[in-house]
mmCIF file of C-alpha atoms in Angstrom:
data_model
loop_
_atom_site.group_PDB
_atom_site.id
_atom_site.type_symbol
_atom_site.label_atom_id
_atom_site.label_comp_id
_atom_site.label_asym_id
_atom_site.label_seq_id
_atom_site.Cartn_x
_atom_site.Cartn_y
_atom_site.Cartn_z
ATOM 1 C CA MET M 7 64.073 134.686 86.618
ATOM 2 C CA PRO M 8 62.859 135.012 90.216
ATOM 3 C CA ARG M 9 60.226 132.771 91.714
ATOM 4 C CA LEU M 10 56.608 133.831 91.271
ATOM 5 C CA PHE M 11 55.980 132.959 94.925
ATOM 6 C CA SER M 12 58.076 132.820 98.062
ATOM 7 C CA ALA M 13 55.615 130.739 100.084
ATOM 8 C CA TYR M 14 53.324 127.813 99.281
ATOM 9 C CA VAL M 15 50.271 127.191 101.456
ATOM 10 C CA ILE M 16 48.243 124.050 100.810
ATOM 11 C CA VAL M 17 44.920 123.392 102.549
ATOM 12 C CA ASP M 18 43.445 119.897 102.829
ATOM 13 C CA TRP M 19 39.788 120.707 103.523
ATOM 14 C CA SER M 20 37.073 118.829 105.413
ATOM 15 C CA ALA M 21 33.274 119.019 105.520
ATOM 16 C CA ALA M 22 33.159 117.307 108.938
ATOM 17 C CA ALA M 23 30.066 118.062 111.010
ATOM 18 C CA LYS M 24 31.928 118.090 114.339
ATOM 19 C CA PRO M 25 35.398 119.121 115.552
ATOM 20 C CA THR M 26 38.020 116.618 114.469
ATOM 21 C CA THR M 27 41.777 116.296 114.080
ATOM 22 C CA GLY M 28 44.137 113.693 112.660
ATOM 23 C CA ALA M 29 43.189 111.703 109.582
ATOM 24 C CA ASP M 30 40.359 113.082 107.410
ATOM 25 C CA SER M 31 40.399 116.512 109.003
ATOM 26 C CA ILE M 32 41.733 119.925 107.971
ATOM 27 C CA TRP M 33 45.470 120.215 107.425
ATOM 28 C CA ILE M 34 47.283 123.412 106.470
ATOM 29 C CA GLY M 35 50.809 123.006 105.150
ATOM 30 C CA VAL M 36 53.119 126.007 104.814
ATOM 31 C CA LEU M 37 56.423 125.973 102.938
ATOM 32 C CA LYS M 38 58.303 129.253 103.385
ATOM 33 C CA ARG M 39 61.776 130.609 104.037
ATOM 34 C CA ASP M 40 63.124 130.416 107.589
ATOM 35 C CA ILE M 41 65.380 132.997 109.263
ATOM 36 C CA ARG M 42 68.308 131.608 107.276
ATOM 37 C CA PHE M 43 66.334 131.940 104.035
ATOM 38 C CA ARG M 44 66.079 128.188 103.609
ATOM 39 C CA MET M 45 62.752 126.638 102.639
ATOM 40 C CA ALA M 46 61.145 125.073 105.699
ATOM 41 C CA PHE M 47 57.801 123.310 106.155
ATOM 42 C CA GLU M 48 55.337 123.585 109.020
ATOM 43 C CA SER M 49 51.824 122.233 109.409
ATOM 44 C CA PHE M 50 48.665 122.972 111.359
ATOM 45 C CA ASN M 51 45.709 120.709 112.109
ATOM 46 C CA PRO M 52 42.797 122.928 113.271
ATOM 47 C CA ALA M 53 39.798 121.033 114.649
ATOM 48 C CA THR M 54 37.176 123.228 112.976
ATOM 49 C CA ARG M 55 36.755 125.322 109.848
ATOM 50 C CA ALA M 56 36.398 128.417 112.058
ATOM 51 C CA GLU M 57 39.808 127.715 113.606
ATOM 52 C CA ALA M 58 41.229 127.113 110.141
ATOM 53 C CA GLU M 59 39.976 130.508 108.993
ATOM 54 C CA VAL M 60 41.697 132.274 111.881
ATOM 55 C CA ARG M 61 44.906 130.314 111.328
ATOM 56 C CA LEU M 62 45.031 130.898 107.571
ATOM 57 C CA ASN M 63 44.500 134.632 107.949
ATOM 58 C CA ALA M 64 47.288 134.732 110.536
ATOM 59 C CA ILE M 65 49.597 132.872 108.135
ATOM 60 C CA LEU M 66 48.809 135.300 105.327
ATOM 61 C CA ASP M 67 49.187 138.299 107.666
ATOM 62 C CA ASP M 68 52.682 137.117 108.560
ATOM 63 C CA LEU M 69 53.654 136.544 104.939
ATOM 64 C CA LYS M 70 52.322 139.967 103.959
ATOM 65 C CA LYS M 71 54.417 141.633 106.670
ATOM 66 C CA ARG M 72 57.446 139.837 105.298
ATOM 67 C CA GLY M 73 56.615 141.006 101.796
ATOM 68 C CA GLU M 74 56.209 137.435 100.575
ATOM 69 C CA ARG M 75 53.699 136.403 97.921
ATOM 70 C CA ALA M 76 51.907 133.097 98.525
ATOM 71 C CA LEU M 77 50.333 130.443 96.380
ATOM 72 C CA VAL M 78 47.337 129.195 98.385
ATOM 73 C CA GLY M 79 45.989 125.867 97.157
ATOM 74 C CA PHE M 80 42.681 124.353 98.264
ATOM 75 C CA ASP M 81 41.843 120.716 97.528
ATOM 76 C CA PHE M 82 38.212 121.370 96.552
ATOM 77 C CA PRO M 83 36.592 122.865 93.431
ATOM 78 C CA LEU M 84 36.286 126.640 93.315
ATOM 79 C CA GLY M 85 33.668 126.431 90.571
ATOM 80 C CA PHE M 86 30.763 124.236 89.454
ATOM 81 C CA PRO M 87 30.039 122.621 86.081
ATOM 82 C CA ARG M 88 29.108 125.094 83.359
ATOM 83 C CA GLY M 89 25.481 126.137 83.414
ATOM 84 C CA LEU M 90 24.750 126.070 87.139
ATOM 85 C CA ALA M 91 24.463 129.835 87.541
ATOM 86 C CA ALA M 92 22.097 130.031 84.555
ATOM 87 C CA ALA M 93 20.036 127.091 85.841
ATOM 88 C CA LEU M 94 19.585 128.975 89.131
ATOM 89 C CA ASN M 95 18.827 132.243 87.298
ATOM 90 C CA LEU M 96 21.606 134.006 89.164
ATOM 91 C CA PRO M 97 22.274 137.637 88.193
ATOM 92 C CA GLY M 98 25.437 139.168 86.792
ATOM 93 C CA ASP M 99 27.837 138.424 83.953
ATOM 94 C CA GLU M 100 30.343 136.468 86.078
ATOM 95 C CA PRO M 101 28.783 133.042 86.743
ATOM 96 C CA TRP M 102 31.526 131.986 89.173
ATOM 97 C CA ARG M 103 31.030 135.069 91.336
ATOM 98 C CA ALA M 104 27.239 134.763 91.231
ATOM 99 C CA THR M 105 27.531 131.163 92.453
ATOM 100 C CA TRP M 106 29.941 132.171 95.217
ATOM 101 C CA ASP M 107 27.534 134.896 96.355
ATOM 102 C CA GLN M 108 24.574 132.497 96.289
ATOM 103 C CA LEU M 109 26.370 129.859 98.350
ATOM 104 C CA ASN M 110 27.436 132.517 100.821
ATOM 105 C CA LYS M 111 23.757 133.387 101.361
ATOM 106 C CA MET M 112 22.676 129.770 101.760
ATOM 107 C CA VAL M 113 25.437 128.142 103.802
ATOM 108 C CA LYS M 114 25.266 128.025 107.596
ATOM 109 C CA ASP M 115 28.519 126.737 109.078
ATOM 110 C CA LYS M 116 28.790 127.101 112.840
ATOM 111 C CA ALA M 117 31.891 127.355 115.018
ATOM 112 C CA ASP M 118 31.499 123.720 116.122
ATOM 113 C CA ASN M 119 31.426 122.530 112.463
ATOM 114 C CA THR M 120 27.651 121.980 112.490
ATOM 115 C CA ASN M 121 26.556 122.860 108.955
ATOM 116 C CA ASN M 122 23.674 122.673 106.495
ATOM 117 C CA ARG M 123 25.470 121.364 103.405
ATOM 118 C CA PHE M 124 22.808 118.698 102.780
ATOM 119 C CA GLY M 125 20.082 121.314 103.051
ATOM 120 C CA VAL M 126 21.917 123.520 100.553
ATOM 121 C CA GLY M 127 22.282 120.648 98.088
ATOM 122 C CA SER M 128 18.614 119.762 98.533
ATOM 123 C CA GLU M 129 17.463 123.341 97.922
ATOM 124 C CA ILE M 130 19.600 123.700 94.785
ATOM 125 C CA ASN M 131 18.130 120.416 93.520
ATOM 126 C CA ARG M 132 14.628 121.743 94.183
ATOM 127 C CA ARG M 133 15.299 124.904 92.211
ATOM 128 C CA ILE M 134 16.887 123.115 89.250
ATOM 129 C CA THR M 135 14.915 119.889 88.821
ATOM 130 C CA GLY M 136 12.348 119.680 91.618
ATOM 131 C CA GLY M 137 13.770 116.254 92.546
ATOM 132 C CA PRO M 138 16.862 114.569 94.046
ATOM 133 C CA PHE M 139 19.183 115.608 91.204
ATOM 134 C CA PRO M 140 21.934 116.601 90.422
ATOM 135 C CA PHE M 141 23.254 116.628 94.025
ATOM 136 C CA TRP M 142 23.138 113.288 95.789
ATOM 137 C CA GLY M 143 24.572 111.561 98.847
ATOM 138 C CA CYS M 144 23.579 112.004 102.487
ATOM 139 C CA PRO M 145 23.154 109.985 105.686
ATOM 140 C CA PRO M 146 19.766 108.209 105.743
ATOM 141 C CA LYS M 147 18.574 110.527 108.523
ATOM 142 C CA ASP M 148 19.071 113.530 106.238
ATOM 143 C CA THR M 149 17.068 112.063 103.348
ATOM 144 C CA LEU M 150 14.651 114.518 101.744
ATOM 145 C CA THR M 151 12.377 114.483 98.707
ATOM 146 C CA THR M 152 15.038 116.496 96.891
ATOM 147 C CA LEU M 153 18.125 114.734 98.269
ATOM 148 C CA GLN M 154 18.674 110.989 98.444
ATOM 149 C CA PRO M 155 21.500 108.868 99.895
ATOM 150 C CA LYS M 156 22.181 107.264 96.507
ATOM 151 C CA ARG M 157 22.328 108.735 93.014
ATOM 152 C CA SER M 158 18.853 108.722 91.498
ATOM 153 C CA ARG M 159 19.872 108.603 87.819
ATOM 154 C CA GLU M 160 22.636 109.223 85.315
ATOM 155 C CA HIS M 161 23.273 112.629 83.738
ATOM 156 C CA GLY M 162 21.565 113.045 80.365
ATOM 157 C CA PRO M 163 22.329 115.382 77.449
ATOM 158 C CA ASP M 164 19.882 117.993 78.747
ATOM 159 C CA ASP M 165 21.255 117.970 82.304
ATOM 160 C CA LEU M 166 24.093 119.971 83.801
ATOM 161 C CA PRO M 167 27.356 118.091 83.151
ATOM 162 C CA GLU M 168 28.384 115.517 85.733
ATOM 163 C CA PHE M 169 32.010 116.660 85.519
ATOM 164 C CA ARG M 170 33.851 119.884 84.841
ATOM 165 C CA HIS M 171 36.421 119.998 82.064
ATOM 166 C CA ALA M 172 39.145 120.018 84.731
ATOM 167 C CA ASP M 173 37.772 116.879 86.398
ATOM 168 C CA LEU M 174 38.067 115.002 83.111
ATOM 169 C CA ALA M 175 41.572 116.345 82.543
ATOM 170 C CA ALA M 176 42.601 115.199 86.026
ATOM 171 C CA LYS M 177 41.383 111.652 85.308
ATOM 172 C CA GLY M 178 39.853 110.277 88.477
ATOM 173 C CA ALA M 179 38.524 113.407 90.143
ATOM 174 C CA SER M 180 35.149 112.922 91.823
ATOM 175 C CA SER M 181 31.976 114.668 90.692
ATOM 176 C CA ILE M 182 31.108 117.814 92.606
ATOM 177 C CA TRP M 183 27.492 116.628 92.793
ATOM 178 C CA LYS M 184 28.490 113.939 95.315
ATOM 179 C CA LEU M 185 27.863 115.269 98.836
ATOM 180 C CA TYR M 186 28.648 112.269 101.025
ATOM 181 C CA TYR M 187 30.830 109.139 101.280
ATOM 182 C CA ASN M 188 34.503 108.893 100.285
ATOM 183 C CA GLY M 189 35.642 111.455 97.748
ATOM 184 C CA SER M 190 32.649 113.699 98.346
ATOM 185 C CA VAL M 191 34.119 116.962 97.083
ATOM 186 C CA GLY M 192 30.630 118.442 96.741
ATOM 187 C CA GLY M 193 30.221 118.950 100.469
ATOM 188 C CA GLN M 194 33.721 120.388 100.703
ATOM 189 C CA ALA M 195 33.011 122.841 97.880
ATOM 190 C CA ILE M 196 29.698 123.986 99.363
ATOM 191 C CA LEU M 197 31.413 124.785 102.672
ATOM 192 C CA GLY M 198 34.768 125.784 101.197
ATOM 193 C CA ILE M 199 33.717 128.345 98.598
ATOM 194 C CA PRO M 200 32.124 130.714 101.180
ATOM 195 C CA PHE M 201 35.349 130.324 103.202
ATOM 196 C CA VAL M 202 37.471 131.431 100.227
ATOM 197 C CA ARG M 203 35.009 134.223 99.463
ATOM 198 C CA ARG M 204 35.415 135.557 103.011
ATOM 199 C CA LEU M 205 39.170 135.242 102.725
ATOM 200 C CA LYS M 206 39.126 137.421 99.628
ATOM 201 C CA ALA M 207 36.676 139.885 101.186
ATOM 202 C CA THR M 208 38.844 140.174 104.303
ATOM 203 C CA ARG M 209 42.099 140.654 102.425
ATOM 204 C CA GLY M 210 40.900 142.775 99.521
ATOM 205 C CA ASP M 211 42.265 143.016 96.001
ATOM 206 C CA GLY M 212 45.626 141.587 97.051
ATOM 207 C CA VAL M 213 44.130 138.087 96.820
ATOM 208 C CA LYS M 214 43.231 136.817 93.356
ATOM 209 C CA ALA M 215 41.263 133.677 92.525
ATOM 210 C CA TRP M 216 42.726 131.705 89.611
ATOM 211 C CA PRO M 217 41.654 131.434 86.830
ATOM 212 C CA PHE M 218 38.599 133.644 87.371
ATOM 213 C CA GLU M 219 40.478 136.867 88.136
ATOM 214 C CA THR M 220 43.871 136.168 86.575
ATOM 215 C CA GLY M 221 42.735 134.640 83.298
ATOM 216 C CA PHE M 222 43.416 131.041 82.283
ATOM 217 C CA LYS M 223 46.891 131.840 81.012
ATOM 218 C CA ALA M 224 50.528 131.433 81.941
ATOM 219 C CA LEU M 225 51.394 133.915 84.694
ATOM 220 C CA THR M 226 54.463 136.115 84.918
ATOM 221 C CA GLU M 227 55.913 138.350 87.610
ATOM 222 C CA ALA M 228 54.326 141.347 85.875
ATOM 223 C CA ASP M 229 50.877 139.713 86.071
ATOM 224 C CA LEU M 230 51.233 139.394 89.841
ATOM 225 C CA ASP M 231 52.459 142.896 90.613
ATOM 226 C CA GLY M 232 50.724 144.025 93.805
ATOM 227 C CA VAL M 233 49.244 140.577 94.454
ATOM 228 C CA GLU M 234 49.897 139.074 97.902
ATOM 229 C CA ALA M 235 48.296 135.686 97.257
ATOM 230 C CA VAL M 236 46.870 133.632 94.415
ATOM 231 C CA VAL M 237 44.144 131.182 95.401
ATOM 232 C CA ALA M 238 43.993 128.036 93.273
ATOM 233 C CA GLU M 239 42.371 124.614 93.259
ATOM 234 C CA VAL M 240 44.820 121.751 93.719
ATOM 235 C CA TYR M 241 44.423 117.992 93.549
ATOM 236 C CA PRO M 242 47.127 116.289 95.660
ATOM 237 C CA SER M 243 46.217 112.856 94.281
ATOM 238 C CA LEU M 244 47.764 113.914 90.958
ATOM 239 C CA LEU M 245 51.164 113.559 92.645
ATOM 240 C CA LYS M 246 50.559 110.147 94.264
ATOM 241 C CA PRO M 247 52.878 110.807 97.250
ATOM 242 C CA THR M 248 54.272 107.900 99.248
ATOM 243 C CA VAL M 249 52.892 107.676 102.789
ATOM 244 C CA ALA M 250 55.249 106.024 105.285
ATOM 245 C CA PRO M 251 53.906 103.805 108.075
ATOM 246 C CA GLY M 252 52.517 105.941 110.889
ATOM 247 C CA GLU M 253 52.221 109.082 108.781
ATOM 248 C CA VAL M 254 48.893 110.871 108.287
ATOM 249 C CA LYS M 255 48.067 110.817 104.576
ATOM 250 C CA ASP M 256 46.549 114.308 104.622
ATOM 251 C CA LEU M 257 49.725 115.785 106.133
ATOM 252 C CA VAL M 258 51.903 114.012 103.573
ATOM 253 C CA GLN M 259 49.701 115.334 100.775
ATOM 254 C CA VAL M 260 49.883 119.000 101.797
ATOM 255 C CA ARG M 261 53.647 118.752 102.312
ATOM 256 C CA SER M 262 54.357 116.993 99.019
ATOM 257 C CA THR M 263 52.057 119.348 97.101
ATOM 258 C CA ALA M 264 53.749 122.448 98.536
ATOM 259 C CA GLU M 265 57.178 121.006 97.762
ATOM 260 C CA HIS M 266 56.098 120.086 94.226
ATOM 261 C CA PHE M 267 54.991 123.603 93.338
ATOM 262 C CA ALA M 268 58.058 125.114 95.016
ATOM 263 C CA ARG M 269 60.341 122.945 92.863
ATOM 264 C CA LEU M 270 58.492 123.954 89.704
ATOM 265 C CA ASP M 271 58.707 127.604 90.703
ATOM 266 C CA GLU M 272 62.445 127.316 91.354
ATOM 267 C CA ALA M 273 62.840 125.873 87.856
ATOM 268 C CA ASN M 274 60.717 128.687 86.332
ATOM 269 C CA LYS M 275 58.085 126.152 85.255
ATOM 270 C CA LEU M 276 55.217 127.014 87.614
ATOM 271 C CA GLY M 277 53.961 130.055 85.723
ATOM 272 C CA ALA M 278 53.121 127.952 82.672
ATOM 273 C CA LEU M 279 50.840 125.691 84.749
ATOM 274 C CA PHE M 280 48.402 128.564 85.211
ATOM 275 C CA GLY M 281 47.665 128.370 81.501
ATOM 276 C CA PRO M 282 45.577 125.734 79.705
ATOM 277 C CA PRO M 283 47.154 122.454 78.605
ATOM 278 C CA LYS M 284 48.378 122.416 75.025
ATOM 279 C CA GLY M 285 45.543 121.935 72.557
ATOM 280 C CA THR M 286 42.763 123.046 74.926
ATOM 281 C CA ALA M 287 39.736 124.267 72.970
ATOM 282 C CA ALA M 288 38.744 127.927 73.227
ATOM 283 C CA ASP M 289 35.313 127.111 74.682
ATOM 284 C CA VAL M 290 36.945 125.054 77.449
ATOM 285 C CA VAL M 291 39.207 127.988 78.339
ATOM 286 C CA LEU M 292 36.185 130.278 78.473
ATOM 287 C CA ASP M 293 34.202 127.852 80.648
ATOM 288 C CA ALA M 294 37.137 127.617 83.068
ATOM 289 C CA GLU M 295 37.518 131.379 83.326
ATOM 290 C CA ARG M 296 33.819 132.162 83.651
ATOM 291 C CA GLU M 297 32.415 129.409 85.832
ATOM 292 C CA GLU M 298 34.168 126.076 86.275
ATOM 293 C CA GLY M 299 37.695 126.945 87.355
ATOM 294 C CA TRP M 300 40.563 124.521 86.826
ATOM 295 C CA ILE M 301 42.834 122.209 88.806
ATOM 296 C CA LEU M 302 46.416 123.499 88.888
ATOM 297 C CA GLY M 303 48.490 121.033 86.885
ATOM 298 C CA ALA M 304 45.585 118.984 85.506
ATOM 299 C CA GLY M 305 46.204 117.870 81.944
ATOM 300 C CA ALA M 306 49.764 119.155 81.907
#
């Protein structure tokens, strides 16, 4: 069987508020065939999210011209815990898309990386609970009545879940409600989801978001007919790559993640990862497809 993909693009995202490179910044790793049809890796370290958007579209333009289908992995959640769209009274029968559209309206992310992610978290808190919950985490100077530097309370049975099903399956993934400090995937998701939405809008139906548009199921070549790229959430920490002295951890992570999925694809084992882990309950599958998303490889 042929590979599902011929290129693997992994994006290590950043919610930085100013241009930055090196450690804890954006890294884009690309594993694709060179002129001798051997798999070769290259990386890019754009200083801003705006530069990253231009670079990623250029990468995908090149792959499309070459007739190569890409797996594009982002290291932030593409969906929120089940119930967010309903809590915000968002319209439509696709909660994930309604949330994407809402964030796109709210987020302001300038070319110099200046952004309003704390304001977005604060406003969502106001609409849901009227207080500093469920989002939390911000610099003291950004403290508001509806957003505090520290978590105000634990999640109760009547609250939105603290974790998605995928976060629990990944064992160790941070809560999306955390906007600041180490492991703050919440800020990355708030700024990253509008980025992915624009990517899809720019490139049209050739780009599919997994599992929302593909279904939470094993994928085959037939499923991807006419698809130029599949966008998926990845979690490089699942692989625990070894970082040599002097190497940038983020670069090592995008490289090792791309190589990992390429090896699975070569062995005809990657397609199965797009389906739920064995024994996954039907309601979990539905939550993943409708709103939460899933981490590629989590629970496998």
